[in-house]
Each structure stands twice: as structure tokens, then as C-alpha cells.
mmCIF file of C-alpha atoms and ligand atoms in Angstrom:
data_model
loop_
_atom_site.group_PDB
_atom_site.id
_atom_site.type_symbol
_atom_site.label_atom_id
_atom_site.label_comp_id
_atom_site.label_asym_id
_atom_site.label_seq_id
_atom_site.Cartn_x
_atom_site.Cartn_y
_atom_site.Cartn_z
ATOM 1 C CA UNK A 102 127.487 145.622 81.389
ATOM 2 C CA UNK A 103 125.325 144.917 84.487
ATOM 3 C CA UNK A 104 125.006 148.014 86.936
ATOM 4 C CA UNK A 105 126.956 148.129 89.876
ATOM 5 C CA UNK A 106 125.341 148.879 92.682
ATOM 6 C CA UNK A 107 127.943 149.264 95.296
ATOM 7 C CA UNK A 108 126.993 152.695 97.533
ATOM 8 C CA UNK A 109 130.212 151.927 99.641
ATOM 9 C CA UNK A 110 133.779 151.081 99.006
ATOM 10 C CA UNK A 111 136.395 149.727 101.176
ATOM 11 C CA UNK A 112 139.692 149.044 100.953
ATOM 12 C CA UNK A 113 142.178 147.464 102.992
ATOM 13 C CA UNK A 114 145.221 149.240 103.100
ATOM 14 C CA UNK A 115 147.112 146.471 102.737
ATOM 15 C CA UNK A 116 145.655 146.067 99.114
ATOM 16 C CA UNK A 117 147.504 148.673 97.740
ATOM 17 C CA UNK A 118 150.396 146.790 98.333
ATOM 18 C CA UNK A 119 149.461 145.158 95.008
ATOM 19 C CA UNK A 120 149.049 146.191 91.070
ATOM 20 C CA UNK A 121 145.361 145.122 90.940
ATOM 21 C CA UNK A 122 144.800 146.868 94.091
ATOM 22 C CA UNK A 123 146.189 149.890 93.093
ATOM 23 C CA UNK A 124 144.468 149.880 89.721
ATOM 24 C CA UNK A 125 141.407 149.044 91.198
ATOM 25 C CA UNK A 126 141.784 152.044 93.389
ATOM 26 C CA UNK A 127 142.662 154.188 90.852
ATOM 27 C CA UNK A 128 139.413 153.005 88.461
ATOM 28 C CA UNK A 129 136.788 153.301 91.406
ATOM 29 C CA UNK A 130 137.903 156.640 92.412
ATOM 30 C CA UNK A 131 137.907 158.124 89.034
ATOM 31 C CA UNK A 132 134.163 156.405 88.599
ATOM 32 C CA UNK A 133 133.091 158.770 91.500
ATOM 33 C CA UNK A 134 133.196 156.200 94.488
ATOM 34 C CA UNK A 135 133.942 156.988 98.226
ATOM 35 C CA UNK A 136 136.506 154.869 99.283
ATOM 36 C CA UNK A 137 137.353 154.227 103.126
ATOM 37 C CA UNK A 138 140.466 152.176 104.393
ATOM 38 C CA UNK A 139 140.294 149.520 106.780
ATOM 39 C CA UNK A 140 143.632 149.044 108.809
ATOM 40 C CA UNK A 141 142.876 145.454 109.877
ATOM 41 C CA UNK A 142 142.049 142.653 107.958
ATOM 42 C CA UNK A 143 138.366 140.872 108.158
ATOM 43 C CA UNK A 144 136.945 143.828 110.741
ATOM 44 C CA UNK A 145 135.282 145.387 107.883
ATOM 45 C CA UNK A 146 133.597 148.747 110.025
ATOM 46 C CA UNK A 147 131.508 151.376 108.825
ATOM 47 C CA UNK A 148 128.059 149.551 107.678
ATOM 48 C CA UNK A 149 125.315 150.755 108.678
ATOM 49 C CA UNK A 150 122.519 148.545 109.690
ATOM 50 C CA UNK A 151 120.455 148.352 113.209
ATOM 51 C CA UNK A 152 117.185 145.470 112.033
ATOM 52 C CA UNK A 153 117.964 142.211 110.095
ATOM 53 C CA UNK A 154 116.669 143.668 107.084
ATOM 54 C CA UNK A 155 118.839 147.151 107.104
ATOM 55 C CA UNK A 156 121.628 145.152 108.280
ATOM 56 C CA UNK A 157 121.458 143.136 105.024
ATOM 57 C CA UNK A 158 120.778 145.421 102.597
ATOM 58 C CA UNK A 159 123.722 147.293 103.706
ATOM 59 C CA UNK A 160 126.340 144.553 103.159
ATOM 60 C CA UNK A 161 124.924 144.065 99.420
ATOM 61 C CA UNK A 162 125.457 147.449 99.201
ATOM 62 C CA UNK A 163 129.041 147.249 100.175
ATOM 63 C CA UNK A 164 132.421 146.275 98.498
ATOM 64 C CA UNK A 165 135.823 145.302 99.998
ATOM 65 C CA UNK A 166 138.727 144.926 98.633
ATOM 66 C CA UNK A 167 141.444 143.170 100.177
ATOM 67 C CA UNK A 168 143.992 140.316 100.856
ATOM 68 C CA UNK A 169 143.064 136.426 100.890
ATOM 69 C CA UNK A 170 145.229 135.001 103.806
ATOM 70 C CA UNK A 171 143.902 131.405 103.826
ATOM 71 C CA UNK A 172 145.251 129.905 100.911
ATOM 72 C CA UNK A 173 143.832 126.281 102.038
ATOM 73 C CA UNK A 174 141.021 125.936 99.029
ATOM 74 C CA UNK A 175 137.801 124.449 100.334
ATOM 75 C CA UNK A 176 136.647 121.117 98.849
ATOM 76 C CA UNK A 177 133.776 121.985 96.443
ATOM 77 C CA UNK A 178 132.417 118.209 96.464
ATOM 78 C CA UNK A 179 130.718 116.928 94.328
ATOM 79 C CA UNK A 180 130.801 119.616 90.942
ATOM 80 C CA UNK A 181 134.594 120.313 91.601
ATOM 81 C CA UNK A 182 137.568 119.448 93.735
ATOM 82 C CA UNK A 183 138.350 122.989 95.444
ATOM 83 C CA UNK A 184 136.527 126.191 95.259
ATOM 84 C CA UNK A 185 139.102 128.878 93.694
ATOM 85 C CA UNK A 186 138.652 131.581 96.183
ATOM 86 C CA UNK A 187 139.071 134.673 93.997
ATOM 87 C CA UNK A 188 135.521 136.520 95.409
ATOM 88 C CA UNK A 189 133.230 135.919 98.138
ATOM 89 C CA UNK A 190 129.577 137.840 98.329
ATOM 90 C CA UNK A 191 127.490 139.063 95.802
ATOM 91 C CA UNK A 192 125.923 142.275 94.822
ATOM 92 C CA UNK A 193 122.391 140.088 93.587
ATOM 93 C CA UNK A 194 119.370 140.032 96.194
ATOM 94 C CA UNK A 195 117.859 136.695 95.331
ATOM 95 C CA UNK A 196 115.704 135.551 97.805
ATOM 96 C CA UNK A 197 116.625 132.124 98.305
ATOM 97 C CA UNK A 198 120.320 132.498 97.880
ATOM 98 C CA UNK A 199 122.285 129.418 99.799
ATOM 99 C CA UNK A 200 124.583 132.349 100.962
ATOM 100 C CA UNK A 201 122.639 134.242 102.994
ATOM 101 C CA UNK A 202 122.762 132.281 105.655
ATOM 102 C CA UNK A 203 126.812 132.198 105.251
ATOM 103 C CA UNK A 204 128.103 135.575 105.256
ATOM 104 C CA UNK A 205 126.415 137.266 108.171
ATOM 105 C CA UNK A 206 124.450 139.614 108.870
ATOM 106 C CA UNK A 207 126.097 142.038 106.258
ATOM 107 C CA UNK A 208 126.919 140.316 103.844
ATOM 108 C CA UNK A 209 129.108 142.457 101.567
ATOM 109 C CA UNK A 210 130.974 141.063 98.269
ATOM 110 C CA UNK A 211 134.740 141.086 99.303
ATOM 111 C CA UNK A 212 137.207 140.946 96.069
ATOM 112 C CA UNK A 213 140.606 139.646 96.740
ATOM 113 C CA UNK A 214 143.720 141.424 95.217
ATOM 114 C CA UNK A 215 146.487 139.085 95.828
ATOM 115 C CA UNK A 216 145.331 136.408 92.815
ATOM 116 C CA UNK A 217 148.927 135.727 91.312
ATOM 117 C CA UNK A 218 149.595 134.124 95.213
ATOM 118 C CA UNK A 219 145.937 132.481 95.244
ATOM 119 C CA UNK A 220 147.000 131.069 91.208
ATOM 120 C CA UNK A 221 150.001 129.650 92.355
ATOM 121 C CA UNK A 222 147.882 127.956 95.006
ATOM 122 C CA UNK A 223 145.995 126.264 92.830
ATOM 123 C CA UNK A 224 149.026 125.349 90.400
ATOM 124 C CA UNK A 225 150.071 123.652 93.865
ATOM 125 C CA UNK A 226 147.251 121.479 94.263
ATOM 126 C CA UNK A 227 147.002 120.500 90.672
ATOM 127 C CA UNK A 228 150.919 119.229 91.290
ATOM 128 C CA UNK A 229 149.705 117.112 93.464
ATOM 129 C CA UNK A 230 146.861 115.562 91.939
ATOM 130 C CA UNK A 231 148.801 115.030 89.154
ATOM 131 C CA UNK A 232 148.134 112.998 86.639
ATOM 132 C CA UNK A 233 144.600 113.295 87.965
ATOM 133 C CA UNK A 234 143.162 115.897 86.948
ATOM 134 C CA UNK A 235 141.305 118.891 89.017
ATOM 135 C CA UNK A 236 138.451 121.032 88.484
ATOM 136 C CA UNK A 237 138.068 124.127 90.558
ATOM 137 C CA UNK A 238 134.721 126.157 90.895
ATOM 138 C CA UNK A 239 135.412 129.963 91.245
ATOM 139 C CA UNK A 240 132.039 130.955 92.285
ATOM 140 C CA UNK A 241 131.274 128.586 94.968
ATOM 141 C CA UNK A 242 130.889 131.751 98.137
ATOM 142 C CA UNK A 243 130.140 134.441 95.112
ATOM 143 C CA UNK A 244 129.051 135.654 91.749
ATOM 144 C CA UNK A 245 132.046 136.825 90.540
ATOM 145 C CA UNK A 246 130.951 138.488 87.211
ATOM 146 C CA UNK A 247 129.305 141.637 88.280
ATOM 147 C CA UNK A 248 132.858 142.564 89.714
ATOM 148 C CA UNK A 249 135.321 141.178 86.868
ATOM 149 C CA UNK A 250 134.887 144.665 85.162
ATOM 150 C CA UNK A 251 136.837 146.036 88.220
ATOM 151 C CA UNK A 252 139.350 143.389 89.513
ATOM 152 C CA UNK A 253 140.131 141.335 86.264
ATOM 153 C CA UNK A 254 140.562 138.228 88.683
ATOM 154 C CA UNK A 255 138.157 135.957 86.217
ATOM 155 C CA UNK A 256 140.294 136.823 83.020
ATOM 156 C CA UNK A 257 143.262 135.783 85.282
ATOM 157 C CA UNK A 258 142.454 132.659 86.210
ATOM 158 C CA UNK A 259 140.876 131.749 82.690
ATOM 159 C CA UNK A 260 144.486 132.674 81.590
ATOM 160 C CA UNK A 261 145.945 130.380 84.012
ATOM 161 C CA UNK A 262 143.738 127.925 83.152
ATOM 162 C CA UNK A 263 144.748 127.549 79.648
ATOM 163 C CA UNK A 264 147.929 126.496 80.409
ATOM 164 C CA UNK A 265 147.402 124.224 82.884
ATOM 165 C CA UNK A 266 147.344 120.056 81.499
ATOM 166 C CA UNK A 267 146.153 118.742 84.312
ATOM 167 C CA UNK A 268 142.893 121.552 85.400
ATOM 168 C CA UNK A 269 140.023 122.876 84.232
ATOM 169 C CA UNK A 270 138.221 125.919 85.809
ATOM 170 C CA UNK A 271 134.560 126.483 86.239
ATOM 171 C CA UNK A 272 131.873 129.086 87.519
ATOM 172 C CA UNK A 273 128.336 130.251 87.498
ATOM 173 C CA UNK A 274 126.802 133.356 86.894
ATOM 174 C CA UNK A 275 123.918 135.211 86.518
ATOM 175 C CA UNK A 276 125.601 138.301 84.873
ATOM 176 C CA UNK A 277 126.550 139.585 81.779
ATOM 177 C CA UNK A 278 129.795 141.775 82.141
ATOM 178 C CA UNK A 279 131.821 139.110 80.640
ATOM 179 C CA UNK A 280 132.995 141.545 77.542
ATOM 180 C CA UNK A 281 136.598 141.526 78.592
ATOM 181 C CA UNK A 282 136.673 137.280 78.958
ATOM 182 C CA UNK A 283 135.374 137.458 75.439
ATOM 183 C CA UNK A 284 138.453 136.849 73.642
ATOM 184 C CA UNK A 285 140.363 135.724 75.750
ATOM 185 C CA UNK A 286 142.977 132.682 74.737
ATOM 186 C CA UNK A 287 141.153 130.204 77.078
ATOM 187 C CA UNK A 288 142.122 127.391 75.004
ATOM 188 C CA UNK A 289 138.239 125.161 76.558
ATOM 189 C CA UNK A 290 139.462 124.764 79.609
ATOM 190 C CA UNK A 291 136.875 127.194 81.617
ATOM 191 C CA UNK A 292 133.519 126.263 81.307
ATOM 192 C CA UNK A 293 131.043 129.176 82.018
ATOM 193 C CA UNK A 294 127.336 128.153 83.049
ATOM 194 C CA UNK A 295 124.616 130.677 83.296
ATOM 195 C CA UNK A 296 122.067 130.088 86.381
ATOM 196 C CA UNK A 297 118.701 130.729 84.192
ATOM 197 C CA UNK A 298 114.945 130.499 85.616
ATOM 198 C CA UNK A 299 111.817 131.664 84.530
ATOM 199 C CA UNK A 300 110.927 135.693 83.734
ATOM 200 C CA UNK A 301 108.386 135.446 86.306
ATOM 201 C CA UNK A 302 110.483 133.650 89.121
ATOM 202 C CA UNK A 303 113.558 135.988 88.345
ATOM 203 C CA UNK A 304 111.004 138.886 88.158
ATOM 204 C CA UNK A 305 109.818 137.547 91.790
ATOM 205 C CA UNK A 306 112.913 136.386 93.345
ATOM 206 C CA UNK A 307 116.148 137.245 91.582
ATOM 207 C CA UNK A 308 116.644 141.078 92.645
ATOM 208 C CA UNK A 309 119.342 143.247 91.060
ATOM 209 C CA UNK A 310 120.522 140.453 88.818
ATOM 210 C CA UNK A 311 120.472 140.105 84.989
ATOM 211 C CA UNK A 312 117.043 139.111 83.006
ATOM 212 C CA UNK A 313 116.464 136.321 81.677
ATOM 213 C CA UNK A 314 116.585 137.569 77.616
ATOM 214 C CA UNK A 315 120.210 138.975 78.744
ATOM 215 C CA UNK A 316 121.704 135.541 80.249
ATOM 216 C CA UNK A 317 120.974 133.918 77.215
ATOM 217 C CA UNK A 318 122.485 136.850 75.021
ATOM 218 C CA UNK A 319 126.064 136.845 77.332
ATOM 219 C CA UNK A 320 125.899 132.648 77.239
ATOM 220 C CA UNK A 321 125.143 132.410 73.903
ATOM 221 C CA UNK A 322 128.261 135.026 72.916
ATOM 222 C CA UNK A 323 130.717 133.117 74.868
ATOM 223 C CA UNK A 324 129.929 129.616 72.961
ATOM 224 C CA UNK A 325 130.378 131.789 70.195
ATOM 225 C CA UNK A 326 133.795 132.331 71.119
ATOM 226 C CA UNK A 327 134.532 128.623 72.028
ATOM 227 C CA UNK A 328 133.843 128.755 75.848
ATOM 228 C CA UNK A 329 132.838 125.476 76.997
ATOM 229 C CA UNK A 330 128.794 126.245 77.965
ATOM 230 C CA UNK A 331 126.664 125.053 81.031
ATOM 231 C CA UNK A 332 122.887 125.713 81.983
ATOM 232 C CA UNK A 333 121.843 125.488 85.741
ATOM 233 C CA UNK A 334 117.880 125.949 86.164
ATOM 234 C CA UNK A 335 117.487 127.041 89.593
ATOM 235 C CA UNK A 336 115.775 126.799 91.435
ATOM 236 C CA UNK A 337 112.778 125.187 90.037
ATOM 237 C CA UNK A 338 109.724 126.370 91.392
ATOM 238 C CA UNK A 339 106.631 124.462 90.997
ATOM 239 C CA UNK A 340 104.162 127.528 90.671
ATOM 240 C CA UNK A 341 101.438 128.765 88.798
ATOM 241 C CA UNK A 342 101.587 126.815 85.270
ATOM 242 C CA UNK A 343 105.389 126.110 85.804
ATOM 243 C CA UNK A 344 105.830 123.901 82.541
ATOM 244 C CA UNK A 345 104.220 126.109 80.457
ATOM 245 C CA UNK A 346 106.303 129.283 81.971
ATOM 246 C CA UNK A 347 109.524 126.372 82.197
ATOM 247 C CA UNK A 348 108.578 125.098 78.378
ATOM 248 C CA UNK A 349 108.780 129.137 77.891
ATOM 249 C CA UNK A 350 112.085 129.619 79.197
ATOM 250 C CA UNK A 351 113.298 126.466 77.182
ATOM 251 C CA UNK A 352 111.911 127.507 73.879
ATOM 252 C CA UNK A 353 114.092 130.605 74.256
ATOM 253 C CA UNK A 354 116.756 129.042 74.947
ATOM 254 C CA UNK A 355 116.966 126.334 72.102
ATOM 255 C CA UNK A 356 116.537 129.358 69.999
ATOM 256 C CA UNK A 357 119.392 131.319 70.878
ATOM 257 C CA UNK A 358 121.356 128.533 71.443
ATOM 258 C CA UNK A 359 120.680 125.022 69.774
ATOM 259 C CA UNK A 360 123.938 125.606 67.247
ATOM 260 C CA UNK A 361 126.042 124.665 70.124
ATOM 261 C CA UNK A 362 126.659 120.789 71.384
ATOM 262 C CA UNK A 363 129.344 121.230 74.117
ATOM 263 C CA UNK A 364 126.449 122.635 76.836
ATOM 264 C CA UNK A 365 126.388 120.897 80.318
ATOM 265 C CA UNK A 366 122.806 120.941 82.040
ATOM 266 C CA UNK A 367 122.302 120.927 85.735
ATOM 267 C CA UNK A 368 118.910 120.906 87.247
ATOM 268 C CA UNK A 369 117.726 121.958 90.676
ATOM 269 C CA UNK A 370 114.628 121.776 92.483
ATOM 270 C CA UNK A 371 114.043 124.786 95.210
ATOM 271 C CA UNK A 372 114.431 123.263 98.818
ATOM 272 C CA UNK A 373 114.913 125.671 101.866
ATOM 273 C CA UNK A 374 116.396 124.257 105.266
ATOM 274 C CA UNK A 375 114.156 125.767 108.362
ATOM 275 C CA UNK A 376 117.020 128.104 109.300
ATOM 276 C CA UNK A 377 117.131 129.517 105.750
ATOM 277 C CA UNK A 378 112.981 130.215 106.055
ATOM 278 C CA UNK A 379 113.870 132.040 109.246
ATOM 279 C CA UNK A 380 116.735 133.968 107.937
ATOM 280 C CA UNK A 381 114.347 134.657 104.805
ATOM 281 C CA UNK A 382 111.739 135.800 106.478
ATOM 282 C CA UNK A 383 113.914 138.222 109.025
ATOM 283 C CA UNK A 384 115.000 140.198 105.635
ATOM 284 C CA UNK A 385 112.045 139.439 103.217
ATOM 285 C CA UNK A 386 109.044 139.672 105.577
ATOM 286 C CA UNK A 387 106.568 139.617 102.674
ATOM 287 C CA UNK A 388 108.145 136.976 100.938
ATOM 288 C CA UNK A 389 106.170 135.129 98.435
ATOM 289 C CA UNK A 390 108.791 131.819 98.246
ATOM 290 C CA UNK A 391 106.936 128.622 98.588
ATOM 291 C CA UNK A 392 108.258 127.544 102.420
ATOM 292 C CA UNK A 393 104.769 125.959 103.481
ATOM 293 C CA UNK A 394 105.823 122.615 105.275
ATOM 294 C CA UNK A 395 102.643 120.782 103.857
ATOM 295 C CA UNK A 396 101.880 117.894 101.613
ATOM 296 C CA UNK A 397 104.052 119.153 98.498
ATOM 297 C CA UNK A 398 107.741 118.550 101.087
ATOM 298 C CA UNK A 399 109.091 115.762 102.364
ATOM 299 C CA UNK A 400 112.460 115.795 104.898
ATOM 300 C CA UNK A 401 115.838 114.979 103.698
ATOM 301 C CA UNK A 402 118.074 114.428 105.739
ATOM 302 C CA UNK A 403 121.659 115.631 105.104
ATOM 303 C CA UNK A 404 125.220 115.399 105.324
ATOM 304 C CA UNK A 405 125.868 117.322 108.348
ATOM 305 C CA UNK A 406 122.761 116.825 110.598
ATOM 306 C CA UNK A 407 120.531 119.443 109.668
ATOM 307 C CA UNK A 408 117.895 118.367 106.549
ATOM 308 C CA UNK A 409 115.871 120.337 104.091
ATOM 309 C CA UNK A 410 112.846 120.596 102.813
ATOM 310 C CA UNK A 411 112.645 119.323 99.089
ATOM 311 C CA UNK A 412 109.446 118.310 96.891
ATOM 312 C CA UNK A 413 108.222 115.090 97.849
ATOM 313 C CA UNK A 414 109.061 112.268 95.208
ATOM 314 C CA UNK A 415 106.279 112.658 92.998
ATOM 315 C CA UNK A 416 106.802 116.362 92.107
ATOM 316 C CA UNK A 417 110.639 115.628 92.111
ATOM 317 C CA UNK A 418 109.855 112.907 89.476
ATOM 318 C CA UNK A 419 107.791 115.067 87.352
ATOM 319 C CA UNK A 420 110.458 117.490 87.133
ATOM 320 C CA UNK A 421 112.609 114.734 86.079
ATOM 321 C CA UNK A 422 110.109 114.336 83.271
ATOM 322 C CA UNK A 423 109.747 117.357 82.479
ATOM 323 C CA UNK A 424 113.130 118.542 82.186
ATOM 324 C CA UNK A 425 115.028 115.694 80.410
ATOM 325 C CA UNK A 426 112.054 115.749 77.606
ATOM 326 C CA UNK A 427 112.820 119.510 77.175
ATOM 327 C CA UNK A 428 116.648 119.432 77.001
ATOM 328 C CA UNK A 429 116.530 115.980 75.150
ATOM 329 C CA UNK A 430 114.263 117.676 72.865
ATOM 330 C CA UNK A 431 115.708 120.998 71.792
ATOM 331 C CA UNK A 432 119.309 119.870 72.734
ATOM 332 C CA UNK A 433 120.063 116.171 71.716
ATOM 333 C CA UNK A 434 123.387 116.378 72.299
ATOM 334 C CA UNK A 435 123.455 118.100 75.308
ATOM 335 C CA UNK A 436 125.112 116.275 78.721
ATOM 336 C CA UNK A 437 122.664 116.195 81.524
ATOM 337 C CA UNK A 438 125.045 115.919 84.652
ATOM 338 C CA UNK A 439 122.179 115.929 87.309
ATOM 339 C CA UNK A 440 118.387 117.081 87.853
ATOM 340 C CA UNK A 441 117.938 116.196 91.595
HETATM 341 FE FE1 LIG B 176 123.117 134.425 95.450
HETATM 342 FE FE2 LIG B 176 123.699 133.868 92.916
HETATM 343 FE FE3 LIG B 176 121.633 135.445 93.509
HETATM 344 FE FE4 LIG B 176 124.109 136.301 93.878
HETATM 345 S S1 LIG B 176 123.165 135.820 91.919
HETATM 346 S S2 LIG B 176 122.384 136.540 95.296
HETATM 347 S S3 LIG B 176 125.149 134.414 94.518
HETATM 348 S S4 LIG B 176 121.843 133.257 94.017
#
């Protein structure tokens, strides 16, 4: 089981209103944890923090558990239809995570007790899609496995899922407390993907998260118990002698795992928006993440005005290469969704 590395625990009172509130309660207190209550909901008080860097350190270090009032899923275009809202935060410092530019400037991991109302939610939605059917992404704000030991929420929903015609459920981790989902009755219709990257590069950038030899030991024990499989490099980093370290990485994993067909592969090349570099650089001042704006980037423009910086076309094109040799190589049958 990964190590929690919560210092601080909150609760909001109103979370004891519920069974997996209470039990959570009850199982962090008897672990040794100092719990404080928070009367209001979302005006979580009591982290510590005066510089950028403090600030942030202190939110990872923080847990909340309370109540999910919106019940209006986001979309989760274009890997899913919603995002299943069960967690948001995570207790992993990488540096380049896409989240720490969304959850402030503390950004603890906030676990929501109320999942039987955020279940029948989604069994709302799905309704009305009907007979189309609808994938939902449960880790689209969070990494929920480091906390499953504690709320349960995952083995919930994979329940859920298995009953539902019309669904399927999805997340991605980089964690390997998934003991309890083990045998569960999920009947294939959650598909768990491991985010995997090179030793060095998680060694480098992937703080307080699982390594590499461990990913591949929780992934390749859930395909053993008929999960539905998915691999998402990311992000790829064109350092030092990256195929060789990439080639590596993909030897390892045809080894553990090349008995297995259903396994989905998604491929993404590191890009950083200027805001993100800023933000990085506040919390990680000596920061060793390729950000230089030179030759190697071009612009891309996106969806909502602001653009990123992504390798220019003929790097992008050699990961192409690179990548659907490898998996086509060691995993035939594998189904490549993207490598962008
Ligand atoms: Fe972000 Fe995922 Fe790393 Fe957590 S494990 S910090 S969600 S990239």
C-alpha cells in the first residue's frame, strides 16, 4: 500500500452525517491522525502557508473530507463524457501536474462522503443518454487511489459500474493501493490505466508517488483479475538518451505484461502553458523541467485562448515513431487510442 502522507485531517461536520464519513472518522482516528472540523463547507481553515512554495506543500499535506454539493458532472471531452466527481486533489508532488494550476494555492486532496447521492447522479445521466452509452473518468481533478484505502469510493463506483448496461467507468493512477478493488465483481466495465514514465523522469519529477517497478506490479495484478488495462506514458520527455531510457521502460513492461491483449495505450508528449512555468517555478525554484522556449517548441494554440508550448513537429513525429514501433512490437494487439 502506498504511504499516506497526510500531516492534517479535516473534516466537515456535516460528513458525519454519513456511514462512510463516520467510518472514515473512526479509521483515521484510530491510525493516530489529528482531526479538526470545519463548520462551513469549501472554507477549508487551518493551513499553514505564508510563500508560494509553503503554501503548496501544505495543501498536499492536507486531507478533507466532506460533502459534494454540485452534482452537475463536468464534461470530460474527449476520453469520457463526464468526470465522476468522487475526489479532487492529490497527495503526489509531480512537477508538471495539469492541477496545480487548478486548485489554488493549497491545494489539498478533498474526499467526498456522500457517493450513494453522487452514484445516483451518474445513473441519471446514463438514463438519459440511453441507448448511447457513457463513459465517465473518475480521476479527471484527482488521483483517487492513494485514498481508496480510506473512503472505499473507487470500489463503489466499480460496483455500480457493473451493473450498469449502458456505462463504463474509467480512471488513472499512479498508485498501487488497489488491494481491496482486487476482487471485486466488476464484471469489465472499469478500465484502470496506470500513468507510467521513465525511472529517471519519475525519479526527477514524480514526488511522493509510486515507482515505476511498482505500477507495473499493481497493473499487471488487476489484468490478472480481469480489469480492463490502459497505459498512459506521460509525459514524454525528450532528455538525455530518452529512447534508450523509453525502450527501457517498455522492455519492462512487455515483460510483466505481454500475456494480456485488452490494454489501451495513450501517449503524451510534455507541453507546459506559460502560466504553468510560472506557477512551476513559484513552488519548484530549482526545477530541472525542460520549459526553455527555444528551437525544440512551437505554439499551439488552444481551445480557450491561451496556447502551450509542445515539441515542434519533428520531435512530435519521432515520438510517433518511436512509440507505435515499441507498443506494436511487444504488444501486437494492443489499441493505440492517441500519441499526440
Ligand atoms: Fe498530479 Fe497525477 Fe502527479 Fe497526482 S499523481 S500530482 S494527479 S500528475
Amino acid at each position: 500500500m502506498n504511504k499516506a502522507y497526510f500531516k492534517r485531517v479535516f473534516f466537515e461536520e456535516q460528513a458525519l452525517d454519513y456511514p462512510v464519513g463516520k467510518a472514515m472518522y473512526d479509521k483515521l482516528k484510530v491510525q493516530g491522525y489529528d482531526i479538526g472540523l470545519l463548520k462551513s463547507h469549501n472554507r477549508v481553515t487551518g493551513i499553514p502557508g505564508k510563500s508560494a512554495r509553503e503554501s503548496f506543500f501544505q495543501g498536499k499535506n492536507t486531507l478533507v473530507v466532506g460533502v459534494r454539493k454540485t452534482l452537475d458532472f463536468a464534461p470530460c471531452k474527449p476520453s469520457a463524457h463526464f468526470q465522476l466527481p468522487l475526489v479532487t486533489g492529490c497527495q503526489g508532488i509531480c512537477e508538471y501536474c495539469y492541477l496545480n494550476t487548478q486548485l489554488g494555492k493549497k491545494p489539498y486532496t478533498r474526499v467526498y462522503v456522500n457517493i450513494d447521492e453522487i452514484l445516483a447522479q451518474a445513473a441519471n445521466y446514463i438514463q438519459q443518454r440511453q441507448p448511447e452509452t457513457t463513459v465517465f473518468e473518475a480521476a479527471a481533478t484527482s488521483d483517487p487511489v492513494p485514498v481508496e484505502p480510506f473512503s472505499g469510493a473507487l470500489a463503489q463506483a466499480i460496483n455500480f459500474f457493473a451493473h450498469q448496461e449502458y456505462a463504463y467507468l474509467k480512471f488513472v493512477t499512479k498508485f498501487p493501493s488497489i488491494d481491496s478493488l482486487l476482487d471485486l465483481d466488476h464484471r469489465g466495465r472499469t478500465r484502470i490505466r496506470y500513468s507510467l514514465n521513465t525511472d529517471r523522469i519519475i525519479h526527477d519529477y514524480e514526488h511522493r508517488t509510486a515507482v515505476l517497478d511498482e505500477r507495473i506490479q499493481a497493473l499487471s495484478r488487476l489484468l490478472e483479475h480481469g480489469y480492463p488495462g490502459g497505459v498512459i506514458i506521460a509525459p514524454v520527455i525528450l532528455e538525455g538518451n530518452w529512447q534508450e531510457e523509453y525502450g527501457h521502460m517498455m522492455d519492462k513492461l512487455a515483460e510483466a505484461l505481454s500475456a494480456y491483449r485488452d490494454i489501451h495505450f495513450e501517449v503524451i508528449s510534455h507541453r507546459f502553458a506559460r502560466k504553468a512555468k510560472s506557477n512551476i517555478l513559484d513552488v519548484f525554484p530549482q526545477t530541472t523541467l525542460p520549459m526553455n522556449e527555444d528551437k525544440s517548441r512551437s505554439y499551439k494554440f488552444g481551445q480557450f485562448g491561451y496556447g502551450k508550448l509542445v515539441y515542434n513537429k519533428a520531435l512530435l513525429q519521432e515520438i510517433k515513431s518511436f512509440f507505435t514501433d515499441a507498443i506494436g512490437r511487444h504488444f501486437p494487439e494492443a489499441k493505440i487510442d492517441y500519441i499526440i
